[in-house]
Amino acid sequence: MFLGRVIGTVWATRKEERLEGLKLMVVREVDLELRPQARTVIAADVVQAGVGEVVLVSTGSAARQSPLVEKRPVDALIMAVVDNLDFQTPEALEAAYVARRDPLLADLDAQPES
Amino acid sequence: MFLGRVIGTVWATRKEERLEGLKLMVVREVDLELRPQARTVIAADVVQAGVGEVVLVSTGSAARQSPLVEKRPVDALIMAVVDNLDFQTPEALEAAYVARRDPLLADLDAQPES
Amino acid sequence: MFLGRVIGTVWATRKEERLEGLKLMVVREVDLELRPQARTVIAADVVQAGVGEVVLVSTGSAARQSPLVEKRPVDALIMAVVDNLDFQTPEALEAAYVARRDPLLADLDAQPES
Amino acid sequence: MFLGRVIGTVWATRKEERLEGLKLMVVREVDLELRPQARTVIAADVVQAGVGEVVLVSTGSAARQSPLVEKRPVDALIMAVVDNLDFQTPEALEAAYVARRDPLLADLDAQPES
Amino acid sequence: MFLGRVIGTVWATRKEERLEGLKLMVVREVDLELRPQARTVIAADVVQAGVGEVVLVSTGSAARQSPLVEKRPVDALIMAVVDNLDFQTPEALEAAYVARRDPLLADLDAQPES
């Protein structure tokens, strides 16, 4: 899945009949800090996401694993609205590792050699 | 799904027999302002899209979720002709957010501290 | 599907047994003017395409939608030999649009205001 | 599959009901030397991977090949925690090849011509 | 499918139980001249490929089309060891075309106009 922001809606009258009744949204991929990225997809929506909301998008056959989109020609699905993101930068992970390691090394140094 | 513009047709006499009777179109991806992008695909068409029309293309197994293309070796399908696109730039979304927020902040500032 | 040119053959003696009897070709993607692109794939062939021919390649599960490749570990299939390509550049499409529009505008200008 | 490091968690209250009970993690792709790469995905987790751990991620329909994620709209799955990676650089492979070849060539040179 | 070279092995104790018994290899994509490319994948192996060997890798659902990997969360499969590659550059194809064409044109020129 990837993170995106709903930025619009698509209307189509002439369409494959299995699309009838499906809402199609424009979603711009965003990074973890919610900055817009290059990828834009048109995705079906089963969680009533509104324009401006940050969502999770599933692609491929995963996008049809919901009763509302089963057997429809849909390859991207908004399947969750994101409440919160909690993530660490590689630098933070490294710092946490060092913070755990250094006291252990200090303990080792403090032990008399046997 | 992605947005594209139909720009041509492909003819093939020697082909897998399950392709018989399918119309194969050349589709150039376009961005939200309909400017041509790098990706070009050959897609089957089930909505009689004409050259020049802006369409939605489904890819992968989604491209076979229509009675006309079921069990055929097709990985891209024109499944809708786009009537209208309504979208907001990230800047517009930010402006709308600020426009809602600022009066609330002004109200807060105007309240006497309790 | 994408356009490609068959540029070679792959031989493999030690292979998954379901590949037995399948011809595996090297295909270089080409653009609409048949210029070679970056992508090269190894594809199964069910239409007896020869080296040098321009073909259509299906990828993903679409590549197994033919009796000859069903249930085989194949993710790319040559499924047609291209006879002819007919396409318009975005500039040509724009010019055609203007050519249709301008006489209509001229007619409008010529009508007396009511 | 690709190598990644778990760097966070995503919370979503409003979601497709089949996602209920699934843990969704933020995974950053890493190279063989565990340096962060451009790709970041949100993946379901069935092996209780913790933040900071190096994992294998399956994508596409493979991501639903586990009893916990079957028929759910999930396109990326953490399916293993990596214990160890053993790999050779192309240079090392070349050196090993030369090390095997050169004694053979020397033997050939030492043989009297017949 | 794409061409790759096996460059290593991955070990994982904590994993989805359906992975039990599968060998997971590190594969670096190579071009037709076997030069390493950017893409590196972790692939299941059903042909006992060794480190250093040039192989064919299937991706997506194709990677589960073998009795050993059926219904396992695997999205890349080493399904053949390459014995030999035979390919032509676009320049060679062009030269071959010209070599066939020019004698025909010379014949035409040599014929008396009727």
Coordinates of C-alpha atoms in Angstrom, one line a residue:
Chain A
M1 CA 0.0 0.0 0.0
F2 CA 1.1 3.6 -0.4
L3 CA 0.2 6.8 1.3
G4 CA -1.7 9.4 -0.7
R5 CA -3.8 12.5 -0.4
V6 CA -7.2 12.7 -2.1
I7 CA -7.1 15.7 -4.4
G8 CA -10.1 15.3 -6.7
T9 CA -12.8 13.4 -8.4
V10 CA -13.3 11.9 -11.9
W11 CA -16.6 11.7 -13.7
A12 CA -17.3 9.3 -16.6
T13 CA -20.7 8.6 -18.1
R14 CA -19.5 6.2 -20.8
K15 CA -17.8 3.3 -18.9
E16 CA -17.7 -0.4 -18.4
E17 CA -21.0 -1.2 -16.8
R18 CA -19.4 -2.9 -13.8
L19 CA -18.1 0.5 -12.8
E20 CA -21.7 1.7 -12.2
G21 CA -22.0 3.3 -8.8
L22 CA -18.3 3.4 -7.9
K23 CA -16.8 6.6 -6.8
L24 CA -13.4 7.3 -8.6
M25 CA -11.0 9.7 -6.8
V26 CA -7.8 11.3 -7.9
V27 CA -5.0 10.4 -5.4
R28 CA -1.6 12.0 -5.3
E29 CA 1.1 9.9 -3.5
V30 CA 2.7 11.6 -0.5
D31 CA 5.8 10.8 1.5
L32 CA 5.9 10.2 5.3
E33 CA 5.9 13.9 5.8
L34 CA 2.9 14.3 3.5
R35 CA 4.8 16.1 0.8
P36 CA 3.4 15.4 -2.7
Q37 CA 5.3 12.8 -4.8
A38 CA 5.3 12.1 -8.6
R39 CA 2.8 9.3 -8.7
T40 CA -0.9 10.1 -9.3
V41 CA -3.6 7.4 -9.6
I42 CA -7.3 7.2 -10.1
A43 CA -8.6 5.0 -7.3
A44 CA -12.0 3.5 -6.4
D45 CA -13.2 4.5 -2.9
V46 CA -15.0 2.3 -0.4
V47 CA -14.4 4.4 2.8
Q48 CA -16.0 7.7 1.7
A49 CA -12.7 9.6 1.7
G50 CA -13.0 13.3 1.2
V51 CA -10.8 15.7 -0.8
G52 CA -7.8 16.6 1.4
E53 CA -7.7 13.4 3.4
V54 CA -4.6 11.2 3.8
V55 CA -5.4 7.7 2.8
L56 CA -3.9 4.3 2.1
V57 CA -4.2 2.9 -1.5
S58 CA -3.9 -0.7 -2.4
T59 CA -3.0 -1.6 -6.0
G60 CA -3.2 -4.6 -8.2
S61 CA -5.6 -7.5 -7.5
A62 CA -5.7 -6.4 -3.8
A63 CA -7.8 -3.5 -5.0
R64 CA -10.7 -5.9 -5.7
Q65 CA -10.7 -7.6 -2.3
S66 CA -13.8 -5.8 -1.0
P67 CA -17.4 -6.7 -1.6
L68 CA -18.0 -3.4 -3.3
V69 CA -15.3 -3.8 -6.0
E70 CA -15.2 -7.5 -6.5
K71 CA -15.0 -8.5 -10.2
R72 CA -14.8 -4.8 -11.3
P73 CA -12.0 -3.5 -13.5
V74 CA -10.4 -1.6 -10.7
D75 CA -6.6 -1.7 -10.0
A76 CA -6.4 0.9 -7.2
L77 CA -8.5 1.2 -4.0
I78 CA -8.7 3.7 -1.2
M79 CA -9.1 1.2 1.7
A80 CA -8.3 3.3 4.8
V81 CA -8.2 6.9 6.0
V82 CA -5.0 7.5 7.9
D83 CA -5.4 8.8 11.5
N84 CA -1.8 8.8 12.5
L85 CA 1.6 7.9 11.3
D86 CA 4.4 7.1 13.7
F87 CA 7.8 6.6 12.1
Q88 CA 11.5 6.9 12.7
T89 CA 14.2 8.2 10.4
P90 CA 17.2 5.9 9.8
E91 CA 19.2 8.5 11.9
A92 CA 16.8 8.1 14.8
L93 CA 17.1 4.3 14.6
E94 CA 20.9 4.5 14.6
A95 CA 20.8 6.9 17.6
A96 CA 18.5 4.6 19.5
Y97 CA 20.9 1.7 18.8
V98 CA 23.9 3.6 20.0
A99 CA 22.1 4.8 23.1
R100 CA 21.4 1.1 24.0
R101 CA 24.9 0.0 23.0
D102 CA 27.1 2.6 24.7
P103 CA 26.1 1.8 28.4
L104 CA 26.8 -1.9 27.7
L105 CA 30.2 -1.1 26.3
A106 CA 30.9 1.2 29.3
D107 CA 29.9 -1.6 31.7
L108 CA 32.3 -3.9 29.9
D109 CA 35.1 -1.4 30.1
A110 CA 34.5 -1.0 33.8
Q111 CA 34.8 -4.7 34.6
P112 CA 38.2 -5.9 35.8
E113 CA 39.9 -8.2 33.3
S114 CA 39.7 -11.7 34.4
Chain B
M1 CA -6.1 3.4 -13.0
F2 CA -4.4 6.1 -14.9
L3 CA -5.5 8.9 -17.2
G4 CA -4.6 8.7 -20.8
R5 CA -5.4 10.0 -24.3
V6 CA -6.1 7.6 -27.1
I7 CA -3.7 8.4 -29.9
G8 CA -3.9 5.5 -32.3
T9 CA -4.7 1.9 -33.2
V10 CA -2.7 -1.3 -33.6
W11 CA -3.4 -3.9 -36.3
A12 CA -2.2 -7.5 -35.9
T13 CA -3.3 -10.4 -38.1
R14 CA -1.0 -13.1 -36.5
K15 CA -2.1 -13.2 -32.9
E16 CA -3.2 -15.4 -30.0
E17 CA -6.6 -16.6 -31.1
R18 CA -8.3 -15.3 -27.9
L19 CA -7.5 -11.8 -29.1
E20 CA -9.9 -12.2 -32.0
G21 CA -12.4 -9.3 -32.3
L22 CA -10.7 -7.1 -29.7
K23 CA -9.8 -3.5 -30.6
L24 CA -6.3 -2.5 -29.5
M25 CA -5.6 1.1 -29.0
V26 CA -2.5 3.1 -28.4
V27 CA -2.9 5.2 -25.2
R28 CA -0.5 7.9 -24.0
E29 CA -0.6 8.7 -20.3
V30 CA -1.5 12.3 -19.5
D31 CA -1.3 14.3 -16.2
L32 CA -4.2 16.0 -14.6
E33 CA -3.8 19.0 -17.0
L34 CA -3.8 16.5 -19.9
R35 CA -0.2 17.0 -20.8
P36 CA 1.4 13.9 -22.3
Q37 CA 3.6 11.8 -20.0
A38 CA 6.3 9.2 -20.8
R39 CA 4.2 6.0 -20.5
T40 CA 2.5 4.6 -23.6
V41 CA 0.6 1.4 -23.5
I42 CA -1.4 -0.7 -25.9
A43 CA -4.8 -1.3 -24.3
A44 CA -8.0 -3.3 -25.2
D45 CA -11.1 -1.1 -25.5
V46 CA -14.6 -2.0 -24.4
V47 CA -16.1 1.5 -24.4
Q48 CA -15.6 2.4 -28.1
A49 CA -13.2 5.2 -27.3
G50 CA -12.1 7.3 -30.2
V51 CA -8.7 8.8 -31.1
G52 CA -8.3 12.0 -29.1
E53 CA -10.5 11.1 -26.2
V54 CA -9.3 11.2 -22.6
V55 CA -9.8 7.8 -20.9
L56 CA -9.2 5.7 -17.8
V57 CA -7.0 2.7 -18.2
S58 CA -6.9 -0.2 -15.8
T59 CA -3.8 -2.5 -15.7
G60 CA -3.0 -5.9 -14.5
S61 CA -5.6 -8.5 -13.8
A62 CA -8.2 -5.7 -13.4
A63 CA -7.9 -5.4 -17.2
R64 CA -9.8 -8.7 -17.6
Q65 CA -12.7 -7.9 -15.3
S66 CA -15.2 -7.4 -18.1
P67 CA -17.2 -10.0 -20.1
L68 CA -15.5 -8.9 -23.3
V69 CA -11.9 -9.5 -22.1
E70 CA -12.3 -12.3 -19.6
K71 CA -9.6 -15.0 -20.0
R72 CA -7.8 -13.1 -22.8
P73 CA -4.1 -12.2 -22.7
V74 CA -4.8 -8.5 -22.0
D75 CA -3.1 -6.5 -19.3
A76 CA -4.5 -3.0 -20.0
L77 CA -8.1 -1.9 -20.6
I78 CA -9.8 1.3 -21.5
M79 CA -12.7 1.1 -19.2
A80 CA -14.1 4.6 -19.1
V81 CA -14.2 7.8 -21.2
V82 CA -13.6 10.8 -18.9
D83 CA -16.2 13.6 -18.9
N84 CA -14.8 15.8 -16.3
L85 CA -11.9 16.0 -13.8
D86 CA -12.1 18.1 -10.7
F87 CA -8.9 18.4 -8.7
Q88 CA -7.1 20.6 -6.3
T89 CA -3.4 21.4 -6.2
P90 CA -1.6 20.9 -2.9
E91 CA -1.3 24.7 -2.7
A92 CA -5.1 25.1 -3.1
L93 CA -5.6 22.4 -0.4
E94 CA -3.2 24.3 2.0
A95 CA -5.0 27.6 1.2
A96 CA -8.4 26.1 2.0
Y97 CA -7.0 24.7 5.3
V98 CA -5.6 28.1 6.3
A99 CA -8.9 29.8 5.3
R100 CA -10.8 27.6 7.7
R101 CA -8.2 27.8 10.4
D102 CA -7.5 31.5 10.6
P103 CA -11.0 32.7 11.6
L104 CA -11.0 30.0 14.4
L105 CA -7.6 31.3 15.6
A106 CA -8.9 34.9 15.5
D107 CA -11.9 33.9 17.5
L108 CA -9.7 32.3 20.1
D109 CA -7.5 35.4 20.3
A110 CA -10.6 37.6 20.7
Q111 CA -11.9 35.6 23.7
P112 CA -11.0 36.9 27.1
E113 CA -8.7 34.6 29.0
S114 CA -10.6 32.8 31.7
Chain C
M1 CA 0.7 -4.5 -23.5
F2 CA 3.8 -2.9 -24.8
L3 CA 5.4 -2.8 -28.2
G4 CA 8.7 -4.6 -28.6
R5 CA 11.1 -6.1 -31.2
V6 CA 12.3 -9.7 -30.9
I7 CA 16.0 -9.6 -30.7
G8 CA 17.1 -13.0 -29.6
T9 CA 16.5 -16.4 -27.9
V10 CA 17.3 -17.9 -24.5
W11 CA 18.3 -21.5 -24.0
A12 CA 18.0 -23.2 -20.6
T13 CA 18.3 -26.9 -20.0
R14 CA 17.9 -26.8 -16.2
K15 CA 14.5 -25.3 -15.6
E16 CA 11.1 -25.7 -13.9
E17 CA 9.5 -28.6 -15.6
R18 CA 6.4 -26.7 -16.6
L19 CA 8.6 -24.6 -19.0
E20 CA 9.3 -27.7 -21.1
G21 CA 8.6 -27.0 -24.8
L22 CA 8.1 -23.3 -24.4
K23 CA 10.1 -20.9 -26.6
L24 CA 11.7 -18.0 -24.7
M25 CA 12.6 -14.9 -26.7
V26 CA 14.5 -11.8 -25.8
V27 CA 12.3 -8.7 -26.5
R28 CA 13.5 -5.1 -26.5
E29 CA 10.8 -2.5 -25.9
V30 CA 10.4 0.0 -28.7
D31 CA 8.5 3.3 -28.9
L32 CA 5.9 4.1 -31.6
E33 CA 8.6 5.0 -34.1
L34 CA 10.2 1.6 -33.3
R35 CA 13.3 3.1 -31.6
P36 CA 14.7 0.8 -28.9
Q37 CA 13.9 1.7 -25.3
A38 CA 15.5 0.7 -22.0
R39 CA 13.3 -2.2 -21.0
T40 CA 14.3 -5.7 -22.1
V41 CA 12.3 -8.8 -21.1
I42 CA 12.4 -12.5 -21.7
A43 CA 9.0 -13.5 -23.0
A44 CA 7.3 -16.8 -23.9
D45 CA 6.1 -16.9 -27.5
V46 CA 2.9 -18.5 -28.8
V47 CA 2.7 -16.8 -32.2
Q48 CA 6.0 -18.1 -33.7
A49 CA 7.5 -14.6 -33.8
G50 CA 10.9 -14.3 -35.5
V51 CA 13.9 -12.3 -34.6
G52 CA 13.5 -8.8 -36.0
E53 CA 9.7 -8.8 -35.8
V54 CA 7.7 -6.1 -34.0
V55 CA 5.3 -7.7 -31.4
L56 CA 2.9 -7.0 -28.6
V57 CA 3.9 -8.3 -25.2
S58 CA 1.5 -8.9 -22.3
T59 CA 2.8 -9.0 -18.8
G60 CA 1.7 -10.3 -15.4
S61 CA -1.1 -12.8 -15.1
A62 CA -2.3 -11.8 -18.6
A63 CA 0.8 -13.7 -19.9
R64 CA -0.8 -17.0 -18.8
Q65 CA -4.2 -16.5 -20.6
S66 CA -3.4 -18.9 -23.5
P67 CA -3.8 -22.7 -23.5
L68 CA 0.0 -23.0 -24.2
V69 CA 1.1 -21.1 -21.1
E70 CA -1.6 -21.8 -18.6
K71 CA -0.2 -22.6 -15.1
R72 CA 3.3 -22.1 -16.2
P73 CA 5.7 -19.7 -14.4
V74 CA 5.6 -17.1 -17.2
D75 CA 5.1 -13.4 -16.6
A76 CA 5.6 -12.1 -20.2
L77 CA 4.0 -13.3 -23.4
I78 CA 4.4 -12.4 -27.1
M79 CA 0.7 -12.6 -28.1
A80 CA 0.7 -10.7 -31.4
V81 CA 2.9 -9.7 -34.3
V82 CA 2.2 -6.1 -35.3
D83 CA 1.2 -5.5 -38.9
N84 CA 0.6 -1.8 -38.7
L85 CA 0.5 1.1 -36.2
D86 CA -1.5 4.2 -36.8
F87 CA -1.0 7.0 -34.3
Q88 CA -1.2 10.7 -33.9
T89 CA 1.2 13.0 -32.1
P90 CA -0.3 15.3 -29.5
E91 CA 0.6 18.1 -31.9
A92 CA -1.4 16.5 -34.7
L93 CA -4.4 16.0 -32.4
E94 CA -4.2 19.6 -31.4
A95 CA -4.0 20.7 -35.1
A96 CA -7.0 18.5 -36.0
Y97 CA -9.0 20.1 -33.1
V98 CA -8.1 23.6 -34.2
A99 CA -9.0 22.7 -37.8
R100 CA -12.5 21.7 -36.7
R101 CA -12.9 24.6 -34.3
D102 CA -11.8 27.6 -36.4
P103 CA -14.5 27.3 -39.2
L104 CA -17.1 27.1 -36.4
L105 CA -15.7 30.2 -34.7
A106 CA -15.6 32.0 -38.1
D107 CA -19.3 31.1 -38.7
L108 CA -20.2 32.5 -35.3
D109 CA -18.3 35.7 -36.0
A110 CA -20.1 36.0 -39.4
Q111 CA -23.6 35.8 -37.8
P112 CA -25.3 39.1 -37.1
E113 CA -25.8 39.7 -33.4
S114 CA -29.4 39.2 -32.5
Chain D
M1 CA 10.6 -10.0 -2.5
F2 CA 12.6 -7.0 -1.4
L3 CA 14.7 -6.2 1.7
G4 CA 13.4 -3.4 4.0
R5 CA 13.6 -2.0 7.4
V6 CA 10.5 -1.5 9.6
I7 CA 10.5 2.2 10.5
G8 CA 7.0 2.9 11.8
T9 CA 3.3 2.1 12.2
V10 CA 0.2 3.4 10.6
W11 CA -3.1 3.9 12.4
A12 CA -6.5 4.0 10.6
T13 CA -9.9 3.9 12.3
R14 CA -12.0 4.4 9.2
K15 CA -11.1 1.5 6.9
E16 CA -12.4 -1.4 4.8
E17 CA -13.8 -3.8 7.3
R18 CA -11.6 -6.7 6.1
L19 CA -8.5 -4.8 7.4
E20 CA -9.8 -5.2 11.0
G21 CA -7.1 -6.6 13.3
L22 CA -4.3 -6.3 10.8
K23 CA -1.1 -4.5 11.8
L24 CA 0.1 -2.0 9.2
M25 CA 3.8 -1.1 9.2
V26 CA 5.9 1.5 7.4
V27 CA 8.8 -0.3 5.6
R28 CA 11.7 1.5 3.9
E29 CA 13.5 -0.5 1.3
V30 CA 17.2 -1.1 2.0
D31 CA 20.0 -2.4 -0.2
L32 CA 22.2 -5.4 0.6
E33 CA 24.3 -3.2 2.9
L34 CA 21.1 -2.0 4.6
R35 CA 21.3 1.5 3.3
P36 CA 17.9 3.2 2.9
Q37 CA 16.6 3.3 -0.7
A38 CA 13.8 5.5 -2.3
R39 CA 10.9 3.0 -2.0
T40 CA 8.7 3.2 1.1
V41 CA 5.6 0.9 1.4
I42 CA 2.9 0.3 4.0
A43 CA 2.8 -3.5 4.6
A44 CA 0.7 -5.8 6.6
D45 CA 2.7 -7.8 9.2
V46 CA 2.2 -11.5 10.1
V47 CA 5.5 -12.1 11.8
Q48 CA 5.3 -9.5 14.6
A49 CA 8.3 -7.5 13.2
G50 CA 9.4 -4.6 15.4
V51 CA 10.6 -1.2 14.4
G52 CA 14.2 -1.3 13.4
E53 CA 14.2 -4.9 12.2
V54 CA 15.3 -5.9 8.7
V55 CA 12.5 -7.9 6.9
L56 CA 11.5 -9.4 3.6
V57 CA 8.4 -7.9 1.9
S58 CA 6.3 -9.7 -0.7
T59 CA 4.2 -7.6 -3.0
G60 CA 1.2 -8.2 -5.3
S61 CA -1.1 -11.2 -4.9
A62 CA 1.8 -13.0 -3.0
A63 CA 1.0 -10.6 -0.1
R64 CA -2.3 -12.5 0.4
Q65 CA -0.9 -16.0 0.6
S66 CA -1.1 -16.4 4.3
P67 CA -4.2 -17.4 6.3
L68 CA -4.1 -14.0 8.2
V69 CA -4.4 -11.9 5.0
E70 CA -6.4 -14.0 2.6
K71 CA -9.1 -12.1 0.8
R72 CA -8.0 -8.8 2.4
P73 CA -7.1 -5.7 0.3
V74 CA -3.4 -6.0 1.1
D75 CA -0.7 -5.7 -1.6
A76 CA 2.4 -5.8 0.6
L77 CA 3.3 -8.3 3.4
I78 CA 6.2 -8.6 5.8
M79 CA 6.6 -12.3 5.7
A80 CA 10.1 -12.9 7.2
V81 CA 12.5 -11.3 9.6
V82 CA 16.0 -11.5 8.1
D83 CA 18.7 -13.2 10.3
N84 CA 21.5 -13.1 8.0
L85 CA 22.5 -12.1 4.5
D86 CA 25.4 -13.6 2.6
F87 CA 26.2 -12.1 -0.8
Q88 CA 29.0 -11.5 -3.2
T89 CA 29.7 -8.3 -5.1
P90 CA 30.1 -8.7 -8.9
E91 CA 33.8 -8.0 -8.3
A92 CA 34.2 -10.8 -5.8
L93 CA 32.4 -13.2 -8.2
E94 CA 34.8 -12.2 -11.0
A95 CA 37.8 -12.6 -8.7
A96 CA 36.6 -16.1 -7.7
Y97 CA 36.2 -17.0 -11.3
V98 CA 39.8 -15.8 -12.2
A99 CA 41.2 -17.6 -9.2
R100 CA 39.7 -20.9 -10.5
R101 CA 40.7 -20.2 -14.1
D102 CA 44.3 -19.1 -13.8
P103 CA 45.8 -22.3 -12.4
L104 CA 44.0 -24.2 -15.2
L105 CA 45.5 -21.9 -17.7
A106 CA 49.0 -22.2 -16.1
D107 CA 48.6 -26.0 -16.3
L108 CA 47.8 -25.8 -19.9
D109 CA 50.8 -23.6 -20.6
A110 CA 53.1 -26.0 -18.7
Q111 CA 52.0 -29.0 -20.9
P112 CA 54.3 -29.8 -23.8
E113 CA 52.6 -29.3 -27.1
S114 CA 51.6 -32.5 -28.7
Chain E
M1 CA 11.0 -12.7 -17.0
F2 CA 14.3 -11.0 -16.5
L3 CA 17.9 -12.1 -16.5
G4 CA 19.8 -12.1 -13.3
R5 CA 22.9 -13.4 -11.5
V6 CA 22.6 -15.2 -8.2
I7 CA 24.8 -13.4 -5.8
G8 CA 23.8 -14.6 -2.4
T9 CA 21.5 -16.2 0.1
V10 CA 19.1 -14.9 2.8
W11 CA 18.4 -16.7 6.1
A12 CA 15.3 -16.1 8.1
T13 CA 14.2 -18.1 11.2
R14 CA 11.1 -16.0 12.0
K15 CA 8.9 -16.2 8.9
E16 CA 5.4 -17.0 7.6
E17 CA 5.1 -20.8 8.1
R18 CA 4.4 -21.5 4.4
L19 CA 7.9 -20.4 3.6
E20 CA 9.3 -23.4 5.5
G21 CA 11.8 -25.3 3.4
L22 CA 12.1 -22.7 0.6
K23 CA 15.5 -21.5 -0.4
L24 CA 15.7 -17.7 -0.8
M25 CA 18.4 -16.3 -3.0
V26 CA 19.7 -12.8 -3.7
V27 CA 19.5 -12.1 -7.5
R28 CA 21.0 -9.0 -9.2
E29 CA 19.5 -8.2 -12.6
V30 CA 21.9 -8.2 -15.5
D31 CA 21.7 -7.0 -19.0
L32 CA 22.2 -9.1 -22.1
E33 CA 26.0 -8.7 -21.8
L34 CA 25.7 -9.8 -18.1
R35 CA 26.6 -6.5 -16.6
P36 CA 24.9 -5.8 -13.3
Q37 CA 21.9 -3.5 -13.3
A38 CA 20.1 -1.6 -10.5
R39 CA 17.4 -4.1 -9.6
T40 CA 18.1 -6.6 -6.8
V41 CA 15.4 -9.1 -5.7
I42 CA 15.1 -11.9 -3.2
A43 CA 13.7 -14.9 -5.1
A44 CA 12.7 -18.4 -4.2
D45 CA 14.6 -21.1 -6.0
V46 CA 13.2 -24.3 -7.5
V47 CA 16.1 -25.2 -9.8
Q48 CA 19.0 -25.4 -7.3
A49 CA 20.8 -22.4 -8.8
G50 CA 24.2 -21.7 -7.3
V51 CA 25.9 -18.4 -6.5
G52 CA 27.4 -17.0 -9.7
E53 CA 24.9 -18.6 -12.1
V54 CA 22.9 -16.6 -14.6
V55 CA 19.2 -17.3 -14.2
L56 CA 15.7 -16.4 -15.4
V57 CA 13.4 -14.9 -12.7
S58 CA 9.6 -14.7 -13.0
T59 CA 7.8 -12.2 -10.9
G60 CA 4.2 -11.6 -9.7
S61 CA 1.7 -14.5 -9.6
A62 CA 3.9 -16.3 -12.2
A63 CA 6.3 -16.9 -9.3
R64 CA 3.8 -19.3 -7.7
Q65 CA 3.2 -21.5 -10.8
S66 CA 5.3 -24.4 -9.6
P67 CA 4.2 -27.2 -7.2
L68 CA 7.0 -26.1 -4.7
V69 CA 5.8 -22.6 -4.3
E70 CA 2.0 -22.8 -4.8
K71 CA 0.1 -20.8 -2.3
R72 CA 3.2 -19.4 -0.7
P73 CA 3.8 -15.7 -0.2
V74 CA 6.5 -15.6 -3.0
D75 CA 6.6 -12.9 -5.7
A76 CA 9.9 -13.8 -7.4
L77 CA 11.0 -17.2 -8.6
I78 CA 14.2 -18.5 -10.2
M79 CA 12.7 -20.8 -12.7
A80 CA 15.6 -21.6 -15.1
V81 CA 19.4 -21.5 -15.3
V82 CA 20.5 -19.9 -18.6
D83 CA 22.8 -22.0 -20.8
N84 CA 23.1 -19.6 -23.7
L85 CA 21.8 -16.3 -24.9
D86 CA 21.7 -15.4 -28.6
F87 CA 20.7 -11.9 -29.4
Q88 CA 21.2 -9.2 -32.0
T89 CA 21.7 -5.5 -31.4
P90 CA 19.4 -3.1 -33.2
E91 CA 22.3 -2.1 -35.4
A92 CA 22.9 -5.8 -36.4
L93 CA 19.2 -6.1 -37.2
E94 CA 19.3 -3.0 -39.4
A95 CA 22.5 -4.2 -41.2
A96 CA 20.8 -7.6 -41.9
Y97 CA 17.8 -5.8 -43.3
V98 CA 19.9 -3.6 -45.5
A99 CA 22.0 -6.7 -46.7
R100 CA 18.7 -8.4 -47.8
R101 CA 17.3 -5.2 -49.4
D102 CA 20.2 -3.9 -51.4
P103 CA 20.6 -6.8 -53.8
L104 CA 16.9 -6.6 -54.5
L105 CA 17.1 -2.9 -55.2
A106 CA 20.2 -3.5 -57.4
D107 CA 18.1 -6.2 -59.3
L108 CA 15.3 -3.7 -59.8
D109 CA 17.7 -1.1 -61.1
A110 CA 19.2 -3.6 -63.5
Q111 CA 15.9 -4.4 -65.1
P112 CA 15.0 -2.6 -68.3
E113 CA 12.0 -0.3 -67.8
S114 CA 8.9 -1.8 -69.5

